[in-house]
């Protein structure tokens, strides 16, 4: 048994300088990069509402949340860099479509209620997905996730609180909240990925201690968490098959449309083109800053050498 295999078997952490199989390294780079891309692309749908938040308090909360997501992207790109890949390569892979980001951010935010709903459902699903990653076998990723998860739990609470205010507001506000939940519910369930029967890399990721629970297990956990929260909100979930199974102690739910998930992942969701175009424009607009920083750094080196 190699030192890598025995470390995994003992549940020890793998650190950047440790020997690791190339496939493990490549899998982590792909997963952490995809996660980092999701954090920064995820700033767009909510960022669109910063100027239109209904009060100064809501604006300050939303601004802080969107900034948090930028921070999450930063921790994760830094974690990926410990595996020997340059951040510029990862940006390039995002902008050219070679690497993906979470399908959920390809849906539009049509009303203010979408912001609360994203906090409640999307950040809620992110927490369920990400808490097990705090125990993932790769040290820098696991440590980054601890801080991210703490912030995600604030995100979920602010979303819930915002939605609760709307649900208990005027009939028009209540209807707006219900409409947002109706639109975001199924895409949120898709955030857990394809069903276990169609998840080819899962077994290996599980053996390597990167993945701790299957997609379907986490999806069920999410449903069980949010159904009682929807009751408190006074909002319904758009699934006629939702019912509590006494025997399993869990909520049964209807079939998820994985064809839609595949379509969105393939680039055919409602906002894929817009999200990438926005990101490319940001990259182009920032080119002069990176160039100035590079020239300044080179000058510092020259002065140091003189
Ligand atoms: Fe985040
Ligand atoms: Fe978040």
Short mmCIF file of C-alpha atoms and ligand atoms in Angstrom, two decimals:
data_model
loop_
_atom_site.label_atom_id
_atom_site.label_comp_id
_atom_site.label_asym_id
_atom_site.label_seq_id
_atom_site.Cartn_x
_atom_site.Cartn_y
_atom_site.Cartn_z
CA UNK A 1 0.00 0.00 0.00
CA UNK A 2 1.38 3.43 -0.88
CA UNK A 3 1.60 6.18 1.71
CA UNK A 4 -1.30 7.89 -0.11
CA UNK A 5 -3.52 4.82 0.17
CA UNK A 6 -2.68 4.26 3.81
CA UNK A 7 -3.34 7.94 4.61
CA UNK A 8 -6.77 7.68 2.92
CA UNK A 9 -7.49 4.40 4.73
CA UNK A 10 -6.65 6.01 8.09
CA UNK A 11 -8.76 9.07 7.30
CA UNK A 12 -5.68 11.34 7.43
CA UNK A 13 -5.51 14.55 5.40
CA UNK A 14 -3.59 14.76 2.15
CA UNK A 15 -1.56 18.00 1.97
CA UNK A 16 -0.14 19.79 -1.11
CA UNK A 17 3.40 18.36 -0.82
CA UNK A 18 2.23 14.78 -0.22
CA UNK A 19 2.48 12.22 -3.00
CA UNK A 20 -0.87 11.67 -4.68
CA UNK A 21 -2.09 9.82 -7.78
CA UNK A 22 -2.44 12.06 -10.84
CA UNK A 23 -6.12 11.13 -11.12
CA UNK A 24 -6.74 12.31 -7.56
CA UNK A 25 -5.02 15.61 -8.32
CA UNK A 26 -6.95 16.05 -11.60
CA UNK A 27 -10.28 15.18 -9.97
CA UNK A 28 -9.71 17.72 -7.20
CA UNK A 29 -8.62 20.44 -9.61
CA UNK A 30 -11.77 19.87 -11.66
CA UNK A 31 -14.07 19.80 -8.62
CA UNK A 32 -12.52 22.76 -6.75
CA UNK A 33 -12.35 24.85 -9.94
CA UNK A 34 -15.97 24.10 -10.76
CA UNK A 35 -16.87 25.08 -7.23
CA UNK A 36 -14.85 28.32 -7.44
CA UNK A 37 -16.44 29.20 -10.80
CA UNK A 38 -19.89 28.62 -9.27
CA UNK A 39 -19.15 31.06 -6.47
CA UNK A 40 -18.18 33.90 -8.77
CA UNK A 41 -20.78 33.25 -11.49
CA UNK A 42 -23.29 32.96 -8.64
CA UNK A 43 -22.68 36.63 -7.84
CA UNK A 44 -24.50 37.65 -11.04
CA UNK A 45 -28.14 36.64 -10.51
CA UNK A 46 -28.29 38.28 -7.08
CA UNK A 47 -25.91 41.12 -7.89
CA UNK A 48 -28.49 42.25 -10.43
CA UNK A 49 -30.77 43.19 -7.50
CA UNK A 50 -28.32 45.25 -5.41
CA UNK A 51 -29.46 48.53 -6.96
CA UNK A 52 -33.11 47.53 -6.66
CA UNK A 53 -33.21 46.19 -3.07
CA UNK A 54 -36.35 47.54 -1.35
CA UNK A 55 -34.57 49.12 1.66
CA UNK A 56 -31.13 50.19 2.82
CA UNK A 57 -31.07 47.26 5.25
CA UNK A 58 -31.84 44.71 2.52
CA UNK A 59 -29.29 46.37 0.22
CA UNK A 60 -26.55 46.17 2.86
CA UNK A 61 -27.32 42.50 3.53
CA UNK A 62 -27.35 41.61 -0.17
CA UNK A 63 -24.15 43.53 -0.85
CA UNK A 64 -22.41 41.66 1.98
CA UNK A 65 -23.71 38.33 0.73
CA UNK A 66 -22.54 38.89 -2.84
CA UNK A 67 -19.13 39.96 -1.48
CA UNK A 68 -19.01 36.75 0.56
CA UNK A 69 -19.47 34.76 -2.65
CA UNK A 70 -16.49 36.57 -4.20
CA UNK A 71 -14.51 35.60 -1.09
CA UNK A 72 -15.57 31.97 -1.46
CA UNK A 73 -14.32 32.04 -5.04
CA UNK A 74 -11.02 33.44 -3.80
CA UNK A 75 -10.49 30.73 -1.12
CA UNK A 76 -11.34 28.03 -3.64
CA UNK A 77 -9.11 29.31 -6.45
CA UNK A 78 -6.32 29.51 -3.85
CA UNK A 79 -7.05 25.91 -2.76
CA UNK A 80 -6.92 24.76 -6.40
CA UNK A 81 -3.58 26.54 -6.88
CA UNK A 82 -2.03 24.36 -4.15
CA UNK A 83 -2.49 21.46 -6.60
CA UNK A 84 -0.13 23.10 -9.07
CA UNK A 85 -2.52 24.83 -11.46
CA UNK A 86 -2.42 28.58 -12.19
CA UNK A 87 -5.47 30.70 -11.53
CA UNK A 88 -5.23 32.16 -15.04
CA UNK A 89 -5.57 28.63 -16.48
CA UNK A 90 -8.73 28.10 -14.45
CA UNK A 91 -10.26 31.40 -15.58
CA UNK A 92 -9.41 30.48 -19.13
CA UNK A 93 -11.11 27.08 -18.75
CA UNK A 94 -14.23 28.82 -17.42
CA UNK A 95 -14.33 31.46 -20.14
CA UNK A 96 -13.81 28.96 -22.95
CA UNK A 97 -16.40 26.55 -21.52
CA UNK A 98 -13.92 23.72 -20.80
CA UNK A 99 -14.87 23.81 -17.12
CA UNK A 100 -18.42 24.13 -15.82
CA UNK A 101 -20.12 25.90 -12.95
CA UNK A 102 -23.30 24.96 -11.11
CA UNK A 103 -26.32 24.76 -13.41
CA UNK A 104 -28.45 26.70 -10.92
CA UNK A 105 -26.89 30.05 -11.81
CA UNK A 106 -28.22 29.84 -15.36
CA UNK A 107 -31.73 30.73 -14.23
CA UNK A 108 -32.92 34.36 -14.21
CA UNK A 109 -33.84 36.41 -11.13
CA UNK A 110 -37.15 37.90 -12.23
CA UNK A 111 -38.38 39.54 -9.00
CA UNK A 112 -37.07 40.66 -5.62
CA UNK A 113 -38.51 37.45 -4.11
CA UNK A 114 -35.96 35.48 -6.15
CA UNK A 115 -33.21 36.92 -3.96
CA UNK A 116 -34.78 35.57 -0.75
CA UNK A 117 -35.57 32.28 -2.47
CA UNK A 118 -31.99 31.85 -3.65
CA UNK A 119 -30.75 32.43 -0.10
CA UNK A 120 -33.22 29.94 1.32
CA UNK A 121 -33.11 27.17 -1.31
CA UNK A 122 -29.87 27.60 -3.28
CA UNK A 123 -27.63 28.46 -0.34
CA UNK A 124 -29.57 25.81 1.63
CA UNK A 125 -28.75 23.17 -0.98
CA UNK A 126 -25.15 24.40 -1.08
CA UNK A 127 -24.85 23.86 2.67
CA UNK A 128 -26.18 20.29 2.45
CA UNK A 129 -23.72 19.59 -0.38
CA UNK A 130 -20.78 21.32 1.26
CA UNK A 131 -20.87 20.43 4.96
CA UNK A 132 -19.51 16.91 4.19
CA UNK A 133 -16.67 18.56 2.21
CA UNK A 134 -15.35 20.00 5.49
CA UNK A 135 -14.19 16.40 6.10
CA UNK A 136 -12.86 15.83 2.59
CA UNK A 137 -9.46 14.15 2.31
CA UNK A 138 -7.65 17.12 0.74
CA UNK A 139 -6.56 19.50 3.50
CA UNK A 140 -6.70 22.93 1.79
CA UNK A 141 -10.16 22.21 0.33
CA UNK A 142 -11.54 20.88 3.63
CA UNK A 143 -10.24 23.88 5.61
CA UNK A 144 -11.60 26.35 3.06
CA UNK A 145 -15.00 24.70 3.30
CA UNK A 146 -15.23 25.20 7.07
CA UNK A 147 -15.26 28.96 6.69
CA UNK A 148 -17.44 28.89 3.59
CA UNK A 149 -20.09 26.78 5.31
CA UNK A 150 -20.28 29.20 8.25
CA UNK A 151 -21.00 32.03 5.83
CA UNK A 152 -23.46 29.96 3.81
CA UNK A 153 -25.54 29.38 6.90
CA UNK A 154 -25.91 33.18 7.30
CA UNK A 155 -26.89 33.32 3.64
CA UNK A 156 -29.61 30.78 4.12
CA UNK A 157 -31.00 32.52 7.18
CA UNK A 158 -31.14 35.93 5.55
CA UNK A 159 -32.96 34.39 2.58
CA UNK A 160 -35.45 32.68 4.85
CA UNK A 161 -36.04 35.87 6.82
CA UNK A 162 -36.52 37.93 3.66
CA UNK A 163 -38.97 35.39 2.26
CA UNK A 164 -40.86 35.22 5.57
CA UNK A 165 -41.37 39.01 5.45
CA UNK A 166 -42.74 38.75 1.90
CA UNK A 167 -44.92 35.76 2.67
CA UNK A 168 -46.48 37.65 5.61
CA UNK A 169 -46.74 40.89 3.62
CA UNK A 170 -49.44 42.04 1.22
CA UNK A 171 -51.27 39.47 -0.96
CA UNK A 172 -49.14 40.68 -3.88
CA UNK A 173 -45.90 40.11 -1.93
CA UNK A 174 -47.07 36.68 -0.83
CA UNK A 175 -47.87 35.74 -4.43
CA UNK A 176 -44.47 37.00 -5.56
CA UNK A 177 -42.75 34.82 -2.92
CA UNK A 178 -44.80 31.78 -3.94
CA UNK A 179 -44.02 32.32 -7.61
CA UNK A 180 -40.28 32.51 -6.89
CA UNK A 181 -40.38 29.30 -4.83
CA UNK A 182 -42.32 27.57 -7.62
CA UNK A 183 -39.62 28.49 -10.13
CA UNK A 184 -36.55 27.67 -7.97
CA UNK A 185 -37.70 24.45 -6.31
CA UNK A 186 -36.88 21.92 -9.04
CA UNK A 187 -33.62 23.57 -10.16
CA UNK A 188 -32.54 23.47 -6.48
CA UNK A 189 -33.10 19.69 -6.39
CA UNK A 190 -30.99 19.43 -9.56
CA UNK A 191 -28.06 21.02 -7.68
CA UNK A 192 -27.30 17.60 -6.18
CA UNK A 193 -26.39 16.30 -9.63
CA UNK A 194 -27.59 13.28 -11.58
CA UNK A 195 -29.20 10.30 -9.82
CA UNK A 196 -26.86 7.75 -8.22
CA UNK A 197 -27.58 5.30 -11.02
CA UNK A 198 -26.10 7.81 -13.50
CA UNK A 199 -23.16 9.29 -11.58
CA UNK A 200 -20.06 7.68 -13.10
CA UNK A 201 -17.28 9.25 -11.01
CA UNK A 202 -18.99 8.94 -7.64
CA UNK A 203 -17.54 5.58 -6.58
CA UNK A 204 -13.95 6.72 -7.10
CA UNK A 205 -14.49 10.06 -5.37
CA UNK A 206 -16.05 8.21 -2.45
CA UNK A 207 -13.10 5.78 -2.25
CA UNK A 208 -10.73 8.76 -2.18
CA UNK A 209 -12.59 10.45 0.65
CA UNK A 210 -13.57 13.44 -1.51
CA UNK A 211 -17.26 12.53 -1.60
CA UNK A 212 -18.90 11.34 1.61
CA UNK A 213 -22.54 10.87 0.61
CA UNK A 214 -24.26 10.05 -2.67
CA UNK A 215 -26.19 12.61 -4.72
CA UNK A 216 -29.54 11.02 -3.91
CA UNK A 217 -28.76 10.82 -0.18
CA UNK A 218 -27.94 14.53 -0.09
CA UNK A 219 -31.00 15.42 -2.19
CA UNK A 220 -33.22 13.57 0.29
CA UNK A 221 -31.50 15.31 3.20
CA UNK A 222 -32.22 18.69 1.58
CA UNK A 223 -35.90 17.87 1.01
CA UNK A 224 -36.26 16.73 4.62
CA UNK A 225 -34.66 19.97 5.81
CA UNK A 226 -36.70 22.43 3.75
CA UNK A 227 -40.21 20.94 3.76
CA UNK A 228 -40.81 21.93 7.43
CA UNK A 229 -39.23 25.34 6.71
CA UNK A 230 -41.72 25.90 3.86
CA UNK A 231 -44.52 25.26 6.35
CA UNK A 232 -43.15 27.94 8.67
CA UNK A 233 -42.93 30.30 5.68
CA UNK A 234 -46.54 29.61 4.80
CA UNK A 235 -45.50 28.72 1.23
CA UNK A 236 -46.17 25.55 -0.70
CA UNK A 237 -43.68 23.52 -2.72
CA UNK A 238 -44.66 22.75 -6.34
CA UNK A 239 -44.69 18.96 -6.04
CA UNK A 240 -47.99 17.06 -5.76
CA UNK A 241 -46.09 13.89 -4.78
CA UNK A 242 -44.60 15.35 -1.58
CA UNK A 243 -45.74 13.28 1.38
CA UNK A 244 -44.16 12.10 4.59
CA UNK A 245 -43.27 8.42 4.66
CA UNK A 246 -43.64 7.28 8.26
CA UNK A 247 -41.69 4.09 7.61
CA UNK A 248 -38.62 5.86 6.19
CA UNK A 249 -39.01 8.91 8.40
CA UNK A 250 -38.43 11.01 5.24
CA UNK A 251 -40.38 12.98 2.65
CA UNK A 252 -41.20 11.25 -0.62
CA UNK A 253 -40.96 13.58 -3.61
CA UNK A 254 -41.77 13.47 -7.31
CA UNK A 255 -39.34 12.75 -10.16
CA UNK A 256 -36.70 15.39 -10.93
CA UNK A 257 -36.43 16.33 -14.62
CA UNK A 258 -32.84 15.35 -15.28
CA UNK A 259 -33.26 16.10 -18.98
CA UNK A 260 -33.55 19.76 -18.03
CA UNK A 261 -30.40 19.45 -15.90
CA UNK A 262 -28.47 17.92 -18.81
CA UNK A 263 -29.66 20.68 -21.13
CA UNK A 264 -28.61 23.45 -18.74
CA UNK A 265 -25.22 21.80 -18.10
CA UNK A 266 -24.77 21.49 -21.87
CA UNK A 267 -25.09 25.28 -22.16
CA UNK A 268 -28.75 25.55 -23.14
CA UNK A 269 -30.22 27.02 -19.95
CA UNK A 270 -32.02 30.37 -19.98
CA UNK A 271 -28.97 32.47 -18.99
CA UNK A 272 -25.82 30.46 -19.88
CA UNK A 273 -24.73 32.81 -22.67
CA UNK A 274 -25.45 35.93 -20.62
CA UNK A 275 -23.51 34.68 -17.56
CA UNK A 276 -20.39 33.85 -19.59
CA UNK A 277 -20.59 37.05 -21.64
CA UNK A 278 -20.74 39.07 -18.42
CA UNK A 279 -17.75 37.18 -16.99
CA UNK A 280 -15.74 37.67 -20.21
CA UNK A 281 -16.49 41.40 -20.18
CA UNK A 282 -15.32 41.62 -16.55
CA UNK A 283 -12.11 39.80 -17.51
CA UNK A 284 -11.51 42.23 -20.42
CA UNK A 285 -12.33 45.28 -18.30
CA UNK A 286 -9.82 44.17 -15.67
CA UNK A 287 -6.98 43.49 -18.12
CA UNK A 288 -5.33 46.89 -17.58
CA UNK A 289 -5.30 46.34 -13.79
CA UNK A 290 -3.55 42.99 -14.13
CA UNK A 291 -1.08 44.50 -16.60
CA UNK A 292 -0.33 47.44 -14.29
CA UNK A 293 0.17 45.08 -11.34
CA UNK A 294 2.52 42.90 -13.41
CA UNK A 295 4.63 45.89 -14.51
CA UNK A 296 4.72 47.23 -10.96
CA UNK A 297 5.84 43.86 -9.57
CA UNK A 298 8.58 43.60 -12.21
CA UNK A 299 9.77 47.11 -11.30
CA UNK A 300 9.94 46.16 -7.62
CA UNK A 301 12.05 43.12 -8.50
CA UNK A 302 14.42 45.28 -10.62
CA UNK A 303 14.80 47.82 -7.83
CA UNK A 304 15.48 45.05 -5.34
CA UNK A 305 18.20 43.65 -7.61
CA UNK A 306 19.86 47.04 -8.25
FE1 LIG B 1 -20.78 30.71 -1.47
FE1 LIG B 2 -23.87 31.68 -0.38
#
